[in-house]
Amino acid sequence: MTTRSDEQHIALFIDADNAPAKFIEFILTDLAKYGSLAIRRAYGNWKNEYLKGWEECLFDKAIQPVQQFDMTKGKNATDMAMTIDAMDILYQKDIGVFGLVSSDCDFAPLATRLRAEGKTVVGYGSRQTPEAFTNACSTFSYLDDKPQDQPEAQPKPMDANTLKGDTRLMNLLRNTIEACADDDGWALMGRIGQHIRNHSSFDPRNYGYKRLSDLFEAIDLFEVRQARGGHKSVRDRKRKA
């Protein structure tokens, strides 16, 4: 029986360009059998519309998005970034299990190297994934055969007056913005989400909103704008007074 003291730490790397988001619940549940998920990262060019499916579940699943621009046609920057980060973590962190989500055979050398270092490599991808990658993993699950995530029933969105009347919620949001804001009072939504996850069990879905940005936009006490790179940022309107 595995105890908390000898539980293995897991690093999850997702090639969002080559894996659908609809299986993320299965992936996280399956990896939990190996230990505790310490690192969760998804790589891709988040400006692309086809990654919207991933973008919507990043906050819910506490997955860190890593931006990769398509600098050169025919070259996949995501593959290179994932490989470099995985190797950095191999030597810098106490990680015993690596989860690799992709259908790209370019990750075969990475899986082989990780296993040579005594690590367990758990792969996930489609039936079209080349054997070079599937065979390099300790175990590989074909996502085509797995049940897709089912949407959960969500409470009806609370109106602005109800939200503003929740003192605990308003204090949490305002204090978090203050902790993450720049000199002009603007805070990136991603930083706010990360800060909240580190300090509370807050979930916007409990208020009827799928995303944190939707919750802020529903409250007229905050300004929300599109920041550089397509990311949203928010500011407390009280700051302008």
mmCIF file of C-alpha atoms in Angstrom:
data_model
loop_
_atom_site.group_PDB
_atom_site.id
_atom_site.type_symbol
_atom_site.label_atom_id
_atom_site.label_comp_id
_atom_site.label_asym_id
_atom_site.label_seq_id
_atom_site.Cartn_x
_atom_site.Cartn_y
_atom_site.Cartn_z
ATOM 1 C CA MET A 1 0.000 0.000 0.000
ATOM 2 C CA THR A 2 1.365 3.425 -0.993
ATOM 3 C CA THR A 3 1.600 5.907 1.870
ATOM 4 C CA ARG A 4 1.794 9.685 1.662
ATOM 5 C CA SER A 5 5.522 9.598 2.484
ATOM 6 C CA ASP A 6 6.492 7.298 -0.404
ATOM 7 C CA GLU A 7 3.875 8.532 -2.888
ATOM 8 C CA GLN A 8 5.388 9.306 -6.284
ATOM 9 C CA HIS A 9 5.166 12.774 -7.776
ATOM 10 C CA ILE A 10 3.860 13.104 -11.324
ATOM 11 C CA ALA A 11 4.565 15.650 -14.071
ATOM 12 C CA LEU A 12 1.940 15.927 -16.823
ATOM 13 C CA PHE A 13 2.887 17.393 -20.207
ATOM 14 C CA ILE A 14 0.130 17.958 -22.775
ATOM 15 C CA ASP A 15 0.755 18.581 -26.466
ATOM 16 C CA ALA A 16 -2.490 20.498 -26.946
ATOM 17 C CA ASP A 17 -1.895 20.694 -30.704
ATOM 18 C CA ASN A 18 -2.130 16.903 -30.956
ATOM 19 C CA ALA A 19 -4.596 15.856 -28.247
ATOM 20 C CA PRO A 20 -8.303 16.615 -27.637
ATOM 21 C CA ALA A 21 -9.401 18.236 -24.384
ATOM 22 C CA LYS A 22 -12.507 16.065 -24.059
ATOM 23 C CA PHE A 23 -10.529 13.227 -22.443
ATOM 24 C CA ILE A 24 -8.813 15.280 -19.737
ATOM 25 C CA GLU A 25 -10.945 13.856 -16.905
ATOM 26 C CA PHE A 26 -9.947 10.310 -17.837
ATOM 27 C CA ILE A 27 -6.273 11.295 -18.085
ATOM 28 C CA LEU A 28 -6.188 12.950 -14.656
ATOM 29 C CA THR A 29 -8.080 10.086 -13.016
ATOM 30 C CA ASP A 30 -5.818 7.495 -14.608
ATOM 31 C CA LEU A 31 -2.620 9.290 -13.597
ATOM 32 C CA ALA A 32 -3.857 9.605 -10.008
ATOM 33 C CA LYS A 33 -3.304 5.843 -9.688
ATOM 34 C CA TYR A 34 0.446 6.446 -9.859
ATOM 35 C CA GLY A 35 0.702 9.135 -7.192
ATOM 36 C CA SER A 36 0.246 12.881 -6.799
ATOM 37 C CA LEU A 37 0.153 15.302 -9.730
ATOM 38 C CA ALA A 38 2.759 17.942 -8.931
ATOM 39 C CA ILE A 39 3.095 19.564 -12.365
ATOM 40 C CA ARG A 40 0.406 20.082 -15.032
ATOM 41 C CA ARG A 41 1.305 21.904 -18.238
ATOM 42 C CA ALA A 42 -0.327 22.239 -21.645
ATOM 43 C CA TYR A 43 1.632 23.549 -24.638
ATOM 44 C CA GLY A 44 0.308 25.202 -27.773
ATOM 45 C CA ASN A 45 -0.370 28.427 -29.626
ATOM 46 C CA TRP A 46 -3.332 29.651 -27.590
ATOM 47 C CA LYS A 47 -4.223 32.211 -30.244
ATOM 48 C CA ASN A 48 -5.474 29.402 -32.480
ATOM 49 C CA GLU A 49 -9.229 28.814 -32.440
ATOM 50 C CA TYR A 50 -8.873 25.021 -32.477
ATOM 51 C CA LEU A 51 -7.376 25.120 -28.969
ATOM 52 C CA LYS A 52 -10.493 26.717 -27.452
ATOM 53 C CA GLY A 53 -11.515 23.323 -26.082
ATOM 54 C CA TRP A 54 -8.325 23.186 -24.039
ATOM 55 C CA GLU A 55 -8.446 26.829 -23.054
ATOM 56 C CA GLU A 56 -11.832 26.382 -21.398
ATOM 57 C CA CYS A 57 -10.665 23.572 -19.096
ATOM 58 C CA LEU A 58 -7.260 24.945 -18.048
ATOM 59 C CA PHE A 59 -8.553 26.803 -14.986
ATOM 60 C CA ASP A 60 -10.953 24.042 -13.965
ATOM 61 C CA LYS A 61 -8.187 21.425 -13.947
ATOM 62 C CA ALA A 62 -5.380 23.674 -12.628
ATOM 63 C CA ILE A 63 -3.344 23.179 -15.812
ATOM 64 C CA GLN A 64 -0.670 25.768 -16.597
ATOM 65 C CA PRO A 65 -0.841 26.970 -20.232
ATOM 66 C CA VAL A 66 2.523 27.428 -21.964
ATOM 67 C CA GLN A 67 2.410 29.670 -25.030
ATOM 68 C CA GLN A 68 4.264 28.496 -28.141
ATOM 69 C CA PHE A 69 4.205 30.598 -31.310
ATOM 70 C CA ASP A 70 4.336 28.998 -34.759
ATOM 71 C CA MET A 71 7.626 30.643 -35.679
ATOM 72 C CA THR A 72 8.562 28.443 -38.637
ATOM 73 C CA LYS A 73 6.255 26.549 -40.977
ATOM 74 C CA GLY A 74 6.736 22.803 -40.657
ATOM 75 C CA LYS A 75 8.555 23.070 -37.322
ATOM 76 C CA ASN A 76 6.677 22.272 -34.127
ATOM 77 C CA ALA A 77 7.841 24.571 -31.341
ATOM 78 C CA THR A 78 5.585 22.712 -28.908
ATOM 79 C CA ASP A 79 7.577 19.469 -29.289
ATOM 80 C CA MET A 80 10.838 21.242 -28.559
ATOM 81 C CA ALA A 81 9.496 23.204 -25.585
ATOM 82 C CA MET A 82 7.901 20.147 -23.981
ATOM 83 C CA THR A 83 11.070 18.108 -24.395
ATOM 84 C CA ILE A 84 13.302 20.826 -22.929
ATOM 85 C CA ASP A 85 10.985 21.365 -19.951
ATOM 86 C CA ALA A 86 10.675 17.628 -19.295
ATOM 87 C CA MET A 87 14.457 17.238 -19.265
ATOM 88 C CA ASP A 88 14.838 20.224 -16.934
ATOM 89 C CA ILE A 89 12.338 18.698 -14.525
ATOM 90 C CA LEU A 90 14.013 15.294 -14.808
ATOM 91 C CA TYR A 91 17.171 16.692 -13.232
ATOM 92 C CA GLN A 92 15.708 19.403 -11.004
ATOM 93 C CA LYS A 93 12.585 17.879 -9.461
ATOM 94 C CA ASP A 94 11.712 14.734 -7.517
ATOM 95 C CA ILE A 95 9.431 13.322 -10.205
ATOM 96 C CA GLY A 96 8.935 9.567 -10.588
ATOM 97 C CA VAL A 97 6.207 9.488 -13.247
ATOM 98 C CA PHE A 98 5.904 11.484 -16.475
ATOM 99 C CA GLY A 99 2.565 11.708 -18.267
ATOM 100 C CA LEU A 100 2.880 12.577 -21.976
ATOM 101 C CA VAL A 101 -0.296 13.431 -23.892
ATOM 102 C CA SER A 102 0.255 13.470 -27.657
ATOM 103 C CA SER A 103 -0.152 11.444 -30.834
ATOM 104 C CA ASP A 104 3.177 12.667 -32.210
ATOM 105 C CA CYS A 105 6.037 10.186 -32.662
ATOM 106 C CA ASP A 106 8.549 13.001 -32.081
ATOM 107 C CA PHE A 107 8.189 12.307 -28.355
ATOM 108 C CA ALA A 108 9.561 8.762 -28.684
ATOM 109 C CA PRO A 109 13.173 9.820 -27.926
ATOM 110 C CA LEU A 110 11.988 11.750 -24.860
ATOM 111 C CA ALA A 111 10.042 8.764 -23.529
ATOM 112 C CA THR A 112 13.033 6.491 -24.149
ATOM 113 C CA ARG A 113 15.385 8.835 -22.293
ATOM 114 C CA LEU A 114 13.054 9.225 -19.328
ATOM 115 C CA ARG A 115 12.722 5.466 -18.969
ATOM 116 C CA ALA A 116 16.495 5.071 -19.218
ATOM 117 C CA GLU A 117 16.679 7.307 -16.141
ATOM 118 C CA GLY A 118 14.378 4.921 -14.276
ATOM 119 C CA LYS A 119 11.188 6.946 -14.680
ATOM 120 C CA THR A 120 7.724 5.615 -15.467
ATOM 121 C CA VAL A 121 6.317 7.112 -18.671
ATOM 122 C CA VAL A 122 2.544 7.019 -19.140
ATOM 123 C CA GLY A 123 1.432 7.998 -22.642
ATOM 124 C CA TYR A 124 -1.962 9.012 -24.018
ATOM 125 C CA GLY A 125 -2.962 9.532 -27.632
ATOM 126 C CA SER A 126 -5.082 8.404 -30.560
ATOM 127 C CA ARG A 127 -5.081 5.080 -32.414
ATOM 128 C CA GLN A 128 -3.060 6.825 -35.136
ATOM 129 C CA THR A 129 -0.114 7.335 -32.781
ATOM 130 C CA PRO A 130 3.001 5.702 -34.331
ATOM 131 C CA GLU A 131 4.364 2.627 -32.566
ATOM 132 C CA ALA A 132 7.704 4.382 -32.113
ATOM 133 C CA PHE A 133 6.072 6.513 -29.414
ATOM 134 C CA THR A 134 3.628 3.978 -27.928
ATOM 135 C CA ASN A 135 6.355 1.351 -27.525
ATOM 136 C CA ALA A 136 8.726 3.860 -25.933
ATOM 137 C CA CYS A 137 6.268 4.485 -23.079
ATOM 138 C CA SER A 138 5.960 2.276 -20.011
ATOM 139 C CA THR A 139 2.241 2.126 -20.760
ATOM 140 C CA PHE A 140 0.100 3.828 -23.399
ATOM 141 C CA SER A 141 -3.662 4.442 -23.429
ATOM 142 C CA TYR A 142 -5.584 5.003 -26.651
ATOM 143 C CA LEU A 143 -7.995 7.829 -25.950
ATOM 144 C CA ASP A 144 -10.297 6.774 -28.791
ATOM 145 C CA ASP A 145 -11.389 3.841 -26.611
ATOM 146 C CA LYS A 146 -12.120 5.922 -23.524
ATOM 147 C CA PRO A 147 -15.368 7.662 -22.486
ATOM 148 C CA GLN A 148 -15.454 11.372 -23.212
ATOM 149 C CA ASP A 149 -15.894 13.827 -20.375
ATOM 150 C CA GLN A 150 -19.547 14.530 -19.679
ATOM 151 C CA PRO A 151 -20.583 18.120 -18.944
ATOM 152 C CA GLU A 152 -21.544 18.595 -15.304
ATOM 153 C CA ALA A 153 -24.782 20.248 -14.285
ATOM 154 C CA GLN A 154 -24.024 23.872 -13.439
ATOM 155 C CA PRO A 155 -25.938 26.167 -11.075
ATOM 156 C CA LYS A 156 -27.841 29.073 -12.576
ATOM 157 C CA PRO A 157 -25.565 32.151 -12.794
ATOM 158 C CA MET A 158 -26.013 34.494 -9.838
ATOM 159 C CA ASP A 159 -26.915 38.075 -10.730
ATOM 160 C CA ALA A 160 -24.689 41.073 -10.016
ATOM 161 C CA ASN A 161 -26.547 42.155 -6.866
ATOM 162 C CA THR A 162 -26.304 38.691 -5.316
ATOM 163 C CA LEU A 163 -22.599 38.482 -6.112
ATOM 164 C CA LYS A 164 -21.885 41.950 -4.731
ATOM 165 C CA GLY A 165 -23.746 41.041 -1.554
ATOM 166 C CA ASP A 166 -21.383 38.123 -0.909
ATOM 167 C CA THR A 167 -18.798 39.851 1.302
ATOM 168 C CA ARG A 168 -16.470 36.865 1.409
ATOM 169 C CA LEU A 169 -16.430 36.582 -2.384
ATOM 170 C CA MET A 170 -15.862 40.297 -2.918
ATOM 171 C CA ASN A 171 -13.003 40.382 -0.409
ATOM 172 C CA LEU A 172 -11.379 37.381 -2.097
ATOM 173 C CA LEU A 173 -11.607 38.916 -5.569
ATOM 174 C CA ARG A 174 -10.453 42.383 -4.523
ATOM 175 C CA ASN A 175 -7.581 41.138 -2.376
ATOM 176 C CA THR A 176 -6.407 38.842 -5.169
ATOM 177 C CA ILE A 177 -6.458 41.636 -7.751
ATOM 178 C CA GLU A 178 -4.451 43.836 -5.387
ATOM 179 C CA ALA A 179 -1.881 41.075 -4.872
ATOM 180 C CA CYS A 180 -1.443 40.462 -8.613
ATOM 181 C CA ALA A 181 -1.884 43.967 -10.064
ATOM 182 C CA ASP A 182 0.685 46.062 -11.904
ATOM 183 C CA ASP A 183 1.301 49.754 -11.211
ATOM 184 C CA ASP A 184 -1.879 50.701 -13.094
ATOM 185 C CA GLY A 185 -4.022 48.278 -11.147
ATOM 186 C CA TRP A 186 -4.461 45.701 -13.932
ATOM 187 C CA ALA A 187 -3.983 42.011 -13.130
ATOM 188 C CA LEU A 188 -3.772 39.192 -15.672
ATOM 189 C CA MET A 189 -6.631 36.710 -15.340
ATOM 190 C CA GLY A 190 -4.194 33.792 -15.411
ATOM 191 C CA ARG A 191 -2.224 35.183 -12.459
ATOM 192 C CA ILE A 192 -5.418 35.798 -10.523
ATOM 193 C CA GLY A 193 -6.572 32.235 -11.125
ATOM 194 C CA GLN A 194 -3.226 30.805 -10.023
ATOM 195 C CA HIS A 195 -3.166 32.970 -6.885
ATOM 196 C CA ILE A 196 -6.687 31.897 -5.922
ATOM 197 C CA ARG A 197 -5.895 28.210 -6.461
ATOM 198 C CA ASN A 198 -2.874 28.547 -4.164
ATOM 199 C CA HIS A 199 -4.839 30.154 -1.351
ATOM 200 C CA SER A 200 -8.408 28.817 -1.461
ATOM 201 C CA SER A 201 -10.778 26.173 -2.836
ATOM 202 C CA PHE A 202 -12.731 28.808 -4.790
ATOM 203 C CA ASP A 203 -14.478 27.640 -7.970
ATOM 204 C CA PRO A 204 -16.434 30.076 -10.217
ATOM 205 C CA ARG A 205 -18.789 27.253 -11.191
ATOM 206 C CA ASN A 206 -20.253 27.382 -7.682
ATOM 207 C CA TYR A 207 -21.610 30.795 -8.661
ATOM 208 C CA GLY A 208 -22.912 29.581 -12.027
ATOM 209 C CA TYR A 209 -19.974 30.754 -14.156
ATOM 210 C CA LYS A 210 -17.765 28.419 -16.153
ATOM 211 C CA ARG A 211 -14.761 30.760 -16.235
ATOM 212 C CA LEU A 212 -13.310 33.230 -13.776
ATOM 213 C CA SER A 213 -13.437 35.970 -16.420
ATOM 214 C CA ASP A 214 -17.193 35.421 -16.831
ATOM 215 C CA LEU A 215 -17.667 35.941 -13.093
ATOM 216 C CA PHE A 216 -15.711 39.206 -13.106
ATOM 217 C CA GLU A 217 -17.656 40.454 -16.133
ATOM 218 C CA ALA A 218 -20.945 39.744 -14.352
ATOM 219 C CA ILE A 219 -19.989 42.115 -11.521
ATOM 220 C CA ASP A 220 -20.053 45.791 -12.521
ATOM 221 C CA LEU A 221 -17.465 46.634 -9.875
ATOM 222 C CA PHE A 222 -14.634 45.399 -12.099
ATOM 223 C CA GLU A 223 -13.233 46.310 -15.499
ATOM 224 C CA VAL A 224 -12.226 43.457 -17.806
ATOM 225 C CA ARG A 225 -10.172 43.996 -20.952
ATOM 226 C CA GLN A 226 -8.337 41.958 -23.555
ATOM 227 C CA ALA A 227 -4.617 42.165 -22.852
ATOM 228 C CA ARG A 228 -1.676 41.596 -25.165
ATOM 229 C CA GLY A 229 -1.433 38.063 -26.523
ATOM 230 C CA GLY A 230 -5.184 37.535 -26.296
ATOM 231 C CA HIS A 231 -5.198 37.139 -22.509
ATOM 232 C CA LYS A 232 -7.682 38.997 -20.328
ATOM 233 C CA SER A 233 -6.864 41.286 -17.433
ATOM 234 C CA VAL A 234 -9.057 42.861 -14.750
ATOM 235 C CA ARG A 235 -9.014 45.964 -12.548
ATOM 236 C CA ASP A 236 -11.058 47.042 -9.538
ATOM 237 C CA ARG A 237 -13.124 50.125 -10.473
ATOM 238 C CA LYS A 238 -12.621 51.500 -6.941
ATOM 239 C CA ARG A 239 -8.974 52.127 -7.803
ATOM 240 C CA LYS A 240 -9.965 54.905 -10.212
ATOM 241 C CA ALA A 241 -11.706 56.884 -7.488
#
